[in-house]
Coordinates of C-alpha atoms and ligand atoms in Angstrom, one line a residue:
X1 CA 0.0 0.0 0.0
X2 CA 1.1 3.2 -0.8
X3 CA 1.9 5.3 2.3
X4 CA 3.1 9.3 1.7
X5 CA 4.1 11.6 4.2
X6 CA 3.3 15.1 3.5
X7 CA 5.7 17.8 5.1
X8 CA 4.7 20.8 3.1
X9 CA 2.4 22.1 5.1
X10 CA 1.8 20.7 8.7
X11 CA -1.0 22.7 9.9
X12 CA -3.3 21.9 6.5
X13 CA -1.5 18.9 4.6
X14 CA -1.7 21.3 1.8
X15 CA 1.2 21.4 -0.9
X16 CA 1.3 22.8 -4.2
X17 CA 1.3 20.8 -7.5
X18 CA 1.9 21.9 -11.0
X19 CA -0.1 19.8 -13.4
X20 CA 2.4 18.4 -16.5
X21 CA -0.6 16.8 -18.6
X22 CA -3.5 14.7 -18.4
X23 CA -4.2 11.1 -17.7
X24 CA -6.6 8.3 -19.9
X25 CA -9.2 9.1 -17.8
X26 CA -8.8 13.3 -17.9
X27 CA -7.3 13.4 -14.5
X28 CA -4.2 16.0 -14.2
X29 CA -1.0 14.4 -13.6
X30 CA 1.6 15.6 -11.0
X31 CA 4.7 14.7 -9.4
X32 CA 5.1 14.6 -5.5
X33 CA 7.3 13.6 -3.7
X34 CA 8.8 11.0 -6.4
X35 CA 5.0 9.6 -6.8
X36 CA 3.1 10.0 -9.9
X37 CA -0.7 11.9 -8.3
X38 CA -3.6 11.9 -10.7
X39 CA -5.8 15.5 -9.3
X40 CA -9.3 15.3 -11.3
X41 CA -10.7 18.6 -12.6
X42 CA -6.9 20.3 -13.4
X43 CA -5.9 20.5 -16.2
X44 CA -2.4 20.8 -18.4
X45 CA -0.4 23.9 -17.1
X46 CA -2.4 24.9 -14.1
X47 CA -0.6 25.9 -10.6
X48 CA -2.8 24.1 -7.9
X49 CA -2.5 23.3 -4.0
X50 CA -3.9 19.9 -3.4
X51 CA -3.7 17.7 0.2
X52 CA -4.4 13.7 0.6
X53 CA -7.9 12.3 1.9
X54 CA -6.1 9.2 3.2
X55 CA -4.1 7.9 0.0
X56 CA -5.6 9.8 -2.2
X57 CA -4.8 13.3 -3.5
X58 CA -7.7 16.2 -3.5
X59 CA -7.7 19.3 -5.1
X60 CA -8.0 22.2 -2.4
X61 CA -7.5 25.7 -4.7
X62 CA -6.1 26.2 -8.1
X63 CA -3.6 29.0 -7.6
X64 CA -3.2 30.0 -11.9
X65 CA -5.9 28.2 -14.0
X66 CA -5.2 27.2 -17.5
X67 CA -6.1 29.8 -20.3
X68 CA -7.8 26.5 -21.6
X69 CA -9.8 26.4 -18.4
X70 CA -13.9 27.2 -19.1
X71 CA -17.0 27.0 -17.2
X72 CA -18.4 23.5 -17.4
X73 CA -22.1 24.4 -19.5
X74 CA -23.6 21.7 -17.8
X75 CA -24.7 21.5 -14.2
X76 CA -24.8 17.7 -13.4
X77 CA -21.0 17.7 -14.6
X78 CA -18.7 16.0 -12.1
X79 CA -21.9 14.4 -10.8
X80 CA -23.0 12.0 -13.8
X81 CA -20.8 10.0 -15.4
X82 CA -21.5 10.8 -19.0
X83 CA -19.0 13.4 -19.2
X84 CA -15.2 13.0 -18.0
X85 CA -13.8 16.8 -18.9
X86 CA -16.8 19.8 -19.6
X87 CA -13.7 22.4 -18.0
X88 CA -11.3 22.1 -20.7
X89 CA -12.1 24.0 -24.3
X90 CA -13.3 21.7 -27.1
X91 CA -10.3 22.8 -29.0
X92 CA -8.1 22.2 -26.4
X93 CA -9.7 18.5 -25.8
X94 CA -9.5 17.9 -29.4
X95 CA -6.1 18.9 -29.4
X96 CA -5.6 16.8 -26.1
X97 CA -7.7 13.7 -28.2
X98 CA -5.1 14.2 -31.0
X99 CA -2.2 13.7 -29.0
X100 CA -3.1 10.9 -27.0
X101 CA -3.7 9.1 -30.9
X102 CA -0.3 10.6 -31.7
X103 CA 1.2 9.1 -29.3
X104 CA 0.1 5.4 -29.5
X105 CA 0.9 5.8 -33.1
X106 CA 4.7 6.6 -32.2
X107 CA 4.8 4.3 -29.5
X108 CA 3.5 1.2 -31.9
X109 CA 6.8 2.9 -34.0
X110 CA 5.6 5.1 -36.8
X111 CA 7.7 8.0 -37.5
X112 CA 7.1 11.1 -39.4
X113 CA 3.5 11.1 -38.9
X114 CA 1.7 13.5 -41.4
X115 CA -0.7 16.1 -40.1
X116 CA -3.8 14.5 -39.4
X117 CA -7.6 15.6 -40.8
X118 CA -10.0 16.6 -37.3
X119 CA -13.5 16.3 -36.8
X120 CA -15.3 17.7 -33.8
X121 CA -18.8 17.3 -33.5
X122 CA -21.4 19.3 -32.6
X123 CA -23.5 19.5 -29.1
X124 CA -26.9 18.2 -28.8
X125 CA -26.1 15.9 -31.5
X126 CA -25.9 12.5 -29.5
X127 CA -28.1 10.1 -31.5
X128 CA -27.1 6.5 -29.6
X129 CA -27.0 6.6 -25.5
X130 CA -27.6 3.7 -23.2
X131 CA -29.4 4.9 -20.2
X132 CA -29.4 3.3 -16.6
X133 CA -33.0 2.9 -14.8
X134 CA -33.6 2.8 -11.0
X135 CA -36.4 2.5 -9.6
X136 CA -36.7 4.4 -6.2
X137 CA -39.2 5.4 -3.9
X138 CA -41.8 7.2 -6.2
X139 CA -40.6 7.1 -9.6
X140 CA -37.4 6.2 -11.7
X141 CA -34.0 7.6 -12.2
X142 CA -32.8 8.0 -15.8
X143 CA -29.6 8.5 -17.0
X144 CA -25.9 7.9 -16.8
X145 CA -23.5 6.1 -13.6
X146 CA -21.9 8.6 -11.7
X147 CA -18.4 7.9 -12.7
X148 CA -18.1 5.3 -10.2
X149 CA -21.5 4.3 -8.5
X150 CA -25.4 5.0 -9.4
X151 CA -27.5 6.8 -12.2
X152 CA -28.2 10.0 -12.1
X153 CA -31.8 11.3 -13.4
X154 CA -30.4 13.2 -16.9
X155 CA -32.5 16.7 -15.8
X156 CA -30.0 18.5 -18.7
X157 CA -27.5 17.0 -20.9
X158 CA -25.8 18.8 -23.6
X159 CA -24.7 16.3 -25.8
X160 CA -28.4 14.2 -26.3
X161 CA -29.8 15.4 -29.4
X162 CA -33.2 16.9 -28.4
X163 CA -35.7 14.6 -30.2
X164 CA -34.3 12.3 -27.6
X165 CA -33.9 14.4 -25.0
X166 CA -37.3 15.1 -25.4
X167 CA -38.5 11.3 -24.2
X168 CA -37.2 11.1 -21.5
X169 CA -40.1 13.0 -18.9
X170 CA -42.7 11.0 -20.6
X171 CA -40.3 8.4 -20.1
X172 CA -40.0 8.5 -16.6
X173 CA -43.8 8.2 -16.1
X174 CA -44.1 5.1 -17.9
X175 CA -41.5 3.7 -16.7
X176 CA -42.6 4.5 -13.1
X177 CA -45.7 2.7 -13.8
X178 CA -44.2 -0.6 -15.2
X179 CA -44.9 -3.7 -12.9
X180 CA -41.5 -5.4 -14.2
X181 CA -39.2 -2.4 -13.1
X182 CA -38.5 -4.3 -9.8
X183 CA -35.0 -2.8 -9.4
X184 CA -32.0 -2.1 -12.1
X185 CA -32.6 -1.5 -15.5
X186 CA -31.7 -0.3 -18.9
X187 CA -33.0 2.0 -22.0
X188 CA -30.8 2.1 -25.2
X189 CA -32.3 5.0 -27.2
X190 CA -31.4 5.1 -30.6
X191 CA -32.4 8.0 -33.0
X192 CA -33.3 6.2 -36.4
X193 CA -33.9 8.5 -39.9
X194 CA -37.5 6.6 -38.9
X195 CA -37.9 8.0 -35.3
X196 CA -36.6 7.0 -31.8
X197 CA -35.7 3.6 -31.4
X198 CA -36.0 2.0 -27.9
X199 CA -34.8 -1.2 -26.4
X200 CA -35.8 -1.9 -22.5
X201 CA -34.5 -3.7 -20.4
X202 CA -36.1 -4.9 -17.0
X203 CA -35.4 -7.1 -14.2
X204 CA -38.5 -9.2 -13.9
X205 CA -40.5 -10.2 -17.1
X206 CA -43.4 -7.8 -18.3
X207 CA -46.9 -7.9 -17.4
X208 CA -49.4 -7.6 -19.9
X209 CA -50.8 -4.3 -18.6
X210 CA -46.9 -3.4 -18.8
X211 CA -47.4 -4.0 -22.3
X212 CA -50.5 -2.2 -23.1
X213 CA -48.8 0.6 -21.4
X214 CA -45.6 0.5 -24.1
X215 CA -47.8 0.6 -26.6
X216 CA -49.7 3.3 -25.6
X217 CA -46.5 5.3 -25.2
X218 CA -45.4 4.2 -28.2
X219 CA -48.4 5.6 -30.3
X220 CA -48.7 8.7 -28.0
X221 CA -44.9 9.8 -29.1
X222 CA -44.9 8.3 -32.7
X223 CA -42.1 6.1 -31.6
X224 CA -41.9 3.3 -34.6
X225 CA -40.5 0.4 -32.6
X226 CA -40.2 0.0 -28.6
X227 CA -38.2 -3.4 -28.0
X228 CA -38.2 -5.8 -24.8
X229 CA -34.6 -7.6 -23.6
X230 CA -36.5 -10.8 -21.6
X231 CA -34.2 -11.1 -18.3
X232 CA -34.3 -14.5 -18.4
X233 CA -32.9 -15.6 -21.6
X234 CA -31.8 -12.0 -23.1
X235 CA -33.7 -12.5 -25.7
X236 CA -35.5 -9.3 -27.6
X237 CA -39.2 -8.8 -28.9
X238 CA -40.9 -6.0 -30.8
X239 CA -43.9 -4.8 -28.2
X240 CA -44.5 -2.1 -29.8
X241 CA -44.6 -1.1 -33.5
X242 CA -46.4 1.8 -35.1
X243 CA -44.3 2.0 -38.4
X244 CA -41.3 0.9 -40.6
X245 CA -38.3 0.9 -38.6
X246 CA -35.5 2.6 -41.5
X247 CA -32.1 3.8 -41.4
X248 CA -29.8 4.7 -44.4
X249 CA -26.1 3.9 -45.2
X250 CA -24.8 5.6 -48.5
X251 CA -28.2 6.0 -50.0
X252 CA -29.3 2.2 -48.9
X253 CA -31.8 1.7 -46.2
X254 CA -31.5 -0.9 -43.9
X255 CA -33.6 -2.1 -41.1
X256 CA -31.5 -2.0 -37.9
X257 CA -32.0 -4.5 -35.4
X258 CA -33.0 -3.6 -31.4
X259 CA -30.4 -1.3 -29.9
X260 CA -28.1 -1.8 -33.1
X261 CA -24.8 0.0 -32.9
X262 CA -24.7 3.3 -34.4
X263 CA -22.0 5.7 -34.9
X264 CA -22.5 8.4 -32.1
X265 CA -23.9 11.4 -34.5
X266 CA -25.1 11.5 -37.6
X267 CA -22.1 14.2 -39.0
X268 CA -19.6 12.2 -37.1
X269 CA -20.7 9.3 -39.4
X270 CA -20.6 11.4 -42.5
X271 CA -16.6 12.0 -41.4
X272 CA -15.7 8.6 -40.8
X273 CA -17.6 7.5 -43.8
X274 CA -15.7 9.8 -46.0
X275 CA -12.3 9.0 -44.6
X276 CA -12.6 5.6 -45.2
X277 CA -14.1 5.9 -48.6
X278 CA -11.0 8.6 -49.2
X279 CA -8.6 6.1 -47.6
X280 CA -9.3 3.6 -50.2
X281 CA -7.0 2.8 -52.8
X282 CA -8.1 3.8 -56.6
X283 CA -10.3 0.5 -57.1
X284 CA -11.8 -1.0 -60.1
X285 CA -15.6 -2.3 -59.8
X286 CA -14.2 -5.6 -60.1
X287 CA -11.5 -5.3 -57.2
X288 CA -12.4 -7.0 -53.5
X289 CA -12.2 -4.6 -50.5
X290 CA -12.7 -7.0 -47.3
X291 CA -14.3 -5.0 -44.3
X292 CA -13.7 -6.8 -40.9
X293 CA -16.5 -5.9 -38.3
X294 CA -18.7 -5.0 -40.2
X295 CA -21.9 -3.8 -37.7
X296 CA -25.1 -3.2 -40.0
X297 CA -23.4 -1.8 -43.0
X298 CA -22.1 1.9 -41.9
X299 CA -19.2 1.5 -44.3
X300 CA -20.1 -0.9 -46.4
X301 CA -22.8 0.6 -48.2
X302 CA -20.9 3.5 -49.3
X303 CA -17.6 1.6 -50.4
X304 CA -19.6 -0.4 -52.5
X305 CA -20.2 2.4 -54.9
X306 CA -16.4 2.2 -55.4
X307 CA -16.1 -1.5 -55.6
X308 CA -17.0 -4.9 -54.6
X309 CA -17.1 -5.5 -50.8
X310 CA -17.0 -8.8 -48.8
X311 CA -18.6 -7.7 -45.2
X312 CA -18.1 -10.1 -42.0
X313 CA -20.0 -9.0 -38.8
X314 CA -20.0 -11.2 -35.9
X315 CA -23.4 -9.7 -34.2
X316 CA -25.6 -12.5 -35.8
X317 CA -28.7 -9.8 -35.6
X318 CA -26.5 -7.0 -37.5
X319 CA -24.9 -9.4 -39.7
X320 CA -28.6 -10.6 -40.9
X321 CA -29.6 -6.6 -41.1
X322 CA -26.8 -6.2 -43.5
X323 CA -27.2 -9.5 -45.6
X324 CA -30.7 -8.4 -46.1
X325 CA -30.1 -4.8 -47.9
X326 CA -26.7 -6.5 -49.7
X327 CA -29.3 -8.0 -52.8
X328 CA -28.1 -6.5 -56.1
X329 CA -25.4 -4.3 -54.5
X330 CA -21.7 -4.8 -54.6
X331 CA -21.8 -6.4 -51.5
X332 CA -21.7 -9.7 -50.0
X333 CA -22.4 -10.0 -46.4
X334 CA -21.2 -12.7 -43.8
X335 CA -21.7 -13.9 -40.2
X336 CA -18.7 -14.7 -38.8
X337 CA -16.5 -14.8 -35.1
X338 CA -13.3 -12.7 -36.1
X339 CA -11.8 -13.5 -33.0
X340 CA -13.1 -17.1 -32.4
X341 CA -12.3 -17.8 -36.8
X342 CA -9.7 -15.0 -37.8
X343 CA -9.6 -14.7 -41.8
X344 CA -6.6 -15.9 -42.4
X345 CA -3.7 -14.7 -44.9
X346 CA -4.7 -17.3 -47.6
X347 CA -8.4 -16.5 -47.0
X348 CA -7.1 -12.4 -48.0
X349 CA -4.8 -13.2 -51.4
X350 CA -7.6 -11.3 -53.9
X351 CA -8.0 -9.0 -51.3
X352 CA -7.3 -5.6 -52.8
X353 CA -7.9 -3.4 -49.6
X354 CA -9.0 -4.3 -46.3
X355 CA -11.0 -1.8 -43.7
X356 CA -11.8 -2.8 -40.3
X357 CA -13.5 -0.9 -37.5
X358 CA -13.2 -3.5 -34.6
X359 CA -14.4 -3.2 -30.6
X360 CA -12.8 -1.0 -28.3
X361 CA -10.7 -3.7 -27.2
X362 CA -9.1 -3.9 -30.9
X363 CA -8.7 -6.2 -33.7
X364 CA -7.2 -9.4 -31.2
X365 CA -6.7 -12.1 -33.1
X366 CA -7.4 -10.5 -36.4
X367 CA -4.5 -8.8 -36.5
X368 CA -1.6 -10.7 -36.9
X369 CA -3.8 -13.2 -39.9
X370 CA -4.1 -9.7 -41.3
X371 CA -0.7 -8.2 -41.0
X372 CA 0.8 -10.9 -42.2
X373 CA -1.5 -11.3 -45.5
X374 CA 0.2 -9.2 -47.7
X375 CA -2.7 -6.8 -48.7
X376 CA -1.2 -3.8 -50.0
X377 CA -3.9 -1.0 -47.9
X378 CA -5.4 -1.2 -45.3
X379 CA -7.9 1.4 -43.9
X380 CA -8.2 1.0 -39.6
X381 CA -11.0 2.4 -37.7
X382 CA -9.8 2.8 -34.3
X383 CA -12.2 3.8 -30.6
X384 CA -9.3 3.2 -28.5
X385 CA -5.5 4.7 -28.6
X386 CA -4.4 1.5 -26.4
X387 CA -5.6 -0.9 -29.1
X388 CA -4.3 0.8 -31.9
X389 CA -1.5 1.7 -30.4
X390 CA -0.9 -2.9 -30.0
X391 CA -2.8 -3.3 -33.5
X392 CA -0.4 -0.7 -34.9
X393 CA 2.8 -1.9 -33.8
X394 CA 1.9 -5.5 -35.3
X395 CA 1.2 -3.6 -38.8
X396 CA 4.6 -1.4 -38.6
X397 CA 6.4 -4.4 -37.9
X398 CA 5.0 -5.9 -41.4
X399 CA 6.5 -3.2 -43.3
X400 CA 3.4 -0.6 -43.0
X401 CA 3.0 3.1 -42.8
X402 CA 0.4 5.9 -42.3
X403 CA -0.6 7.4 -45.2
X404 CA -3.0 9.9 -43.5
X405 CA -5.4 9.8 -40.3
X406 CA -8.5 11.4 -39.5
X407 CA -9.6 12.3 -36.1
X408 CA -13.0 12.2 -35.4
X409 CA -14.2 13.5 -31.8
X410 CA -18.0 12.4 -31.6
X411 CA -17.6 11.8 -27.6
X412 CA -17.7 15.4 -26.8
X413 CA -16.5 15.9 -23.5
X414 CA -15.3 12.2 -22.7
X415 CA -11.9 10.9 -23.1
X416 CA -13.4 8.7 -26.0
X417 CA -11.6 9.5 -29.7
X418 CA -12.2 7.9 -33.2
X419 CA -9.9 7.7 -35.9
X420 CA -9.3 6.9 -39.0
X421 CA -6.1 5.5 -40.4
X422 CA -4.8 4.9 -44.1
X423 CA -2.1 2.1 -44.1
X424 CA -0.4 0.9 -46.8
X425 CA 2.4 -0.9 -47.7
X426 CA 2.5 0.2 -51.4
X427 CA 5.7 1.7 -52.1
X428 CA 3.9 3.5 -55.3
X429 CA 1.1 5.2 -53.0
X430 CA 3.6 5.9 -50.7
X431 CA 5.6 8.1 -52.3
X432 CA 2.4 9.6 -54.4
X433 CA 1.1 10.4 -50.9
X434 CA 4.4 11.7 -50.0
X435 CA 4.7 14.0 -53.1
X436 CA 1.3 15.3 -52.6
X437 CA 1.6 16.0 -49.0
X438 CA 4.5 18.0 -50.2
X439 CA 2.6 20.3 -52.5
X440 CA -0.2 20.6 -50.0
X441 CA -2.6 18.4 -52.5
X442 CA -5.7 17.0 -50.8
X443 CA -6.0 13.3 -50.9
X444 CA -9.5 12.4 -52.2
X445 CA -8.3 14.1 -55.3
X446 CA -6.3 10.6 -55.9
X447 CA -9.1 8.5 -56.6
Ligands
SAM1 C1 -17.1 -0.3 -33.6 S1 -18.4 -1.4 -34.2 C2 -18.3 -1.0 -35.9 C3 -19.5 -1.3 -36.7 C4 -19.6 -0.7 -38.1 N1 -18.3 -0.6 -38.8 C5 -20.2 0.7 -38.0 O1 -19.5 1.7 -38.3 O2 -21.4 0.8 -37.7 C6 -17.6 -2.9 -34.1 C7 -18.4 -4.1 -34.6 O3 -17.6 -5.2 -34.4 C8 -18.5 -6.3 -34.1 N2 -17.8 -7.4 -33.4 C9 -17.4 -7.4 -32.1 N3 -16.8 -8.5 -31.8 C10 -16.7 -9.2 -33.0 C11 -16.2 -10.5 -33.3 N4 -15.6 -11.3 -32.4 N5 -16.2 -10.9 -34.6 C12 -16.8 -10.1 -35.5 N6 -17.4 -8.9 -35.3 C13 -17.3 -8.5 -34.0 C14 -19.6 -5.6 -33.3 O4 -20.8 -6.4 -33.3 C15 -19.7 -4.3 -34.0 O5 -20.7 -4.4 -35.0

């Protein structure tokens, strides 16, 4: 156990602390007394004075703020979980997001990394959130874990878009009423071009009056689907529909299933899309592109209008949502455990490009099968520095580099970053890229 004297200051404990940067989860860093201290809500820069609360480090005053520093806009910050860093500018956190990528990147042993792309998203543009419930004395909490412990009810949040925002008073009430809200549950809310999209999830099965209560609420709010996760086997029925469920990817509209996974805003998805689409090597209609974790078709829709695309997904629900829009497209969909039944090198030799947008936890066993394959470029979609950062280093170590990378910040205010890398291992492209990042020429004008 870590034991630390503090001698600074007898009569308060308090010392003073400059922060040099900011840990994974957003928390300054320090030195002390030879120990690394992580002080939550400093940031980069700042002069503070903190003392200890037992082992732990608190912040007591901070003596000269950052010129980064802003008023947090929202007032549950530091309460709910949903945000990790609303005091620090959004273009300071984007340039904080950028770093942390750059980072990982030289760590996994690229060099000479060119300037990257950035996105930032807007506020009030959250279109996926998975919501706590819990039922208390009266009512229901909604909303987001306190970073480490209970919900807290979402009375203002300024990254929900407002059509969802909207729900969730009326929410509240029906929720309150439902028989099978015993305890603990949970409310993925998904906004759809259709409409809200909800999937419940209770701890005791519904009643039938809990039903003709969904429904109602369904109707009342024009909500197209409402969805029911059955505690006892997980699985998920429809209890309420009022239309056609319908999103589109690149023109193509899919159906997506119960709490599908959706990129976090709508213009975020626009970004990534067009990254990957830019990132892909000038393609005949006849050349293969292999995309690797797949979800219902984000990508794949649109880089089929640029070639044939072989799709695995290992979400049997999503995988069947994408096979189902795939008829007379440039696309062939597939079911598939990447981690459980990697493709292997052999099963990648017509493989012109590959593009892979795996888990937070990265690409696991795909990724050596893949970096060993020989494919000349390869376009990553990364959620995780950590995991790129291990993905990466297996790819530099094949002979790889990064052509260009895009960040996309659709987590506003969390320590959550997307982005979007080109690798190839084309000596031609390289040095094209090379040339044209010399004379400032914007990639998409390749293909
Ligand atoms: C970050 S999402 C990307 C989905 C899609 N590219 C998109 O933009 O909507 C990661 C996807 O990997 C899938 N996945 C997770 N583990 C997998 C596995 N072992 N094999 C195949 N797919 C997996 C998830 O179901 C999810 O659809």
């Amino acid at each position: 156990m870590l034991v630390i004297t503090v001698m600074n200051n007898p009569g308060t404990g308090a010392f003073p602390l400059r922060i040099e940067g900011l840990g994974a989860a957003a928390d300054g860093v320090a030195h002390h007394d030879g120990h690394v201290l992580f002080i939550p809500g400093t940031l980069p820069g700042e002069e503070v004075l903190a003392r200890f609360s037992g082992t732990r480090p608190e912040l007591i005053e901070i003596t000269a703020p950052s010129s980064d520093r802003v008023a947090p806009p929202c007032t549950l910050f530091g309460e709910c979980g949903g945000c990790a860093i609303q005091q620090m500018s959004l273009p300071a956190l984007l340039d904080w997001k950028t770093t942390r990528v750059a980072e990982a990147l030289t760590a996994a042993g690229f060099e000479d990394l060119p300037v990257p792309q950035r996105y930032q998203t807007p506020s009030y543009t959250r279109r996926r959130m998975d919501l706590a419930i819990q039922r208390v004395p009266g009512g229901v909490i909604l909303g987001l874990h306190r970073r480490n412990g209970d919900p807290v009810d979402m009375t203002e949040c300024h990254v929900l878009h407002p059509t969802l925002f909207a729900l969730l008073k009326p929410l509240r009430e029906v929720l309150s009423s439902l028989g099978a809200l015993t305890g603990r549950g949970g409310l993925v809310l998904n906004l759809l071009d259709s409409g809200p999209d909800l999937t419940l999830s209770t701890p005791a099965e519904l009643t039938t009056a809990d039903r003709t209560k969904l429904a109602a609420f369904g109707r009342q709010h024009g909500l197209p689907r409402i969805s029911w996760q059955n505690p006892k086997d997980r699985s998920i029925e429809t209890v309420s529909q009022t239309r056609a469920v319908k999103e589109a990817f690149g023109g193509v509209e899919i159906t997506p299933p119960p709490a599908a996974f959706l990129q976090a805003t709508e213009d975020a998805e626009n970004a990534i899309v067009q990254a990957v689409v830019d990132g892909l090597p000038p393609l005949n209609k006849k050349d293969i592109t292999v995309e690797l974790f797949a979800g219902c078709g984000t990508l794949t829709f649109p880089m089929s209008e640029k070639g044939r695309v072989i799709a695995y997904e290992g979400d049997l629900a999503a995988a069947t949502c994408l096979k189902a829009a795939a008829g007379g497209r440039r696309v062939d969909g597939f079911h598939r455990d990447l981690m459980r039944q990697p493709l292997l090198p052999q099963d990648l030799k017509s493989t012109r490009a590959v593009v892979l947008d795996p888990p937070y936890a990265g690409a696991g066993a795909q990724t050596m099968p893949l970096a060993k394959s020989g494919v000349k470029d390869i376009v990553y979609v990364s959620c995780n520095p950590a995991a790129l950062e291990k993905d990466g280093r297996a790819l530099k170590e094949a002979g790889y580099s990064v052509l260009n990378w895009t960040i996309v910040d659709q987590f506003l205010w969390s320590t959550e970053v997307e982005t979007v890398l080109v690798f190839s291992r084309d000596p031609k492209r390289i040095k094209r890229e090379n040339s044209r990042r010399n004379h400032n020429v914007p990639s998409h004008l390749d293909s």
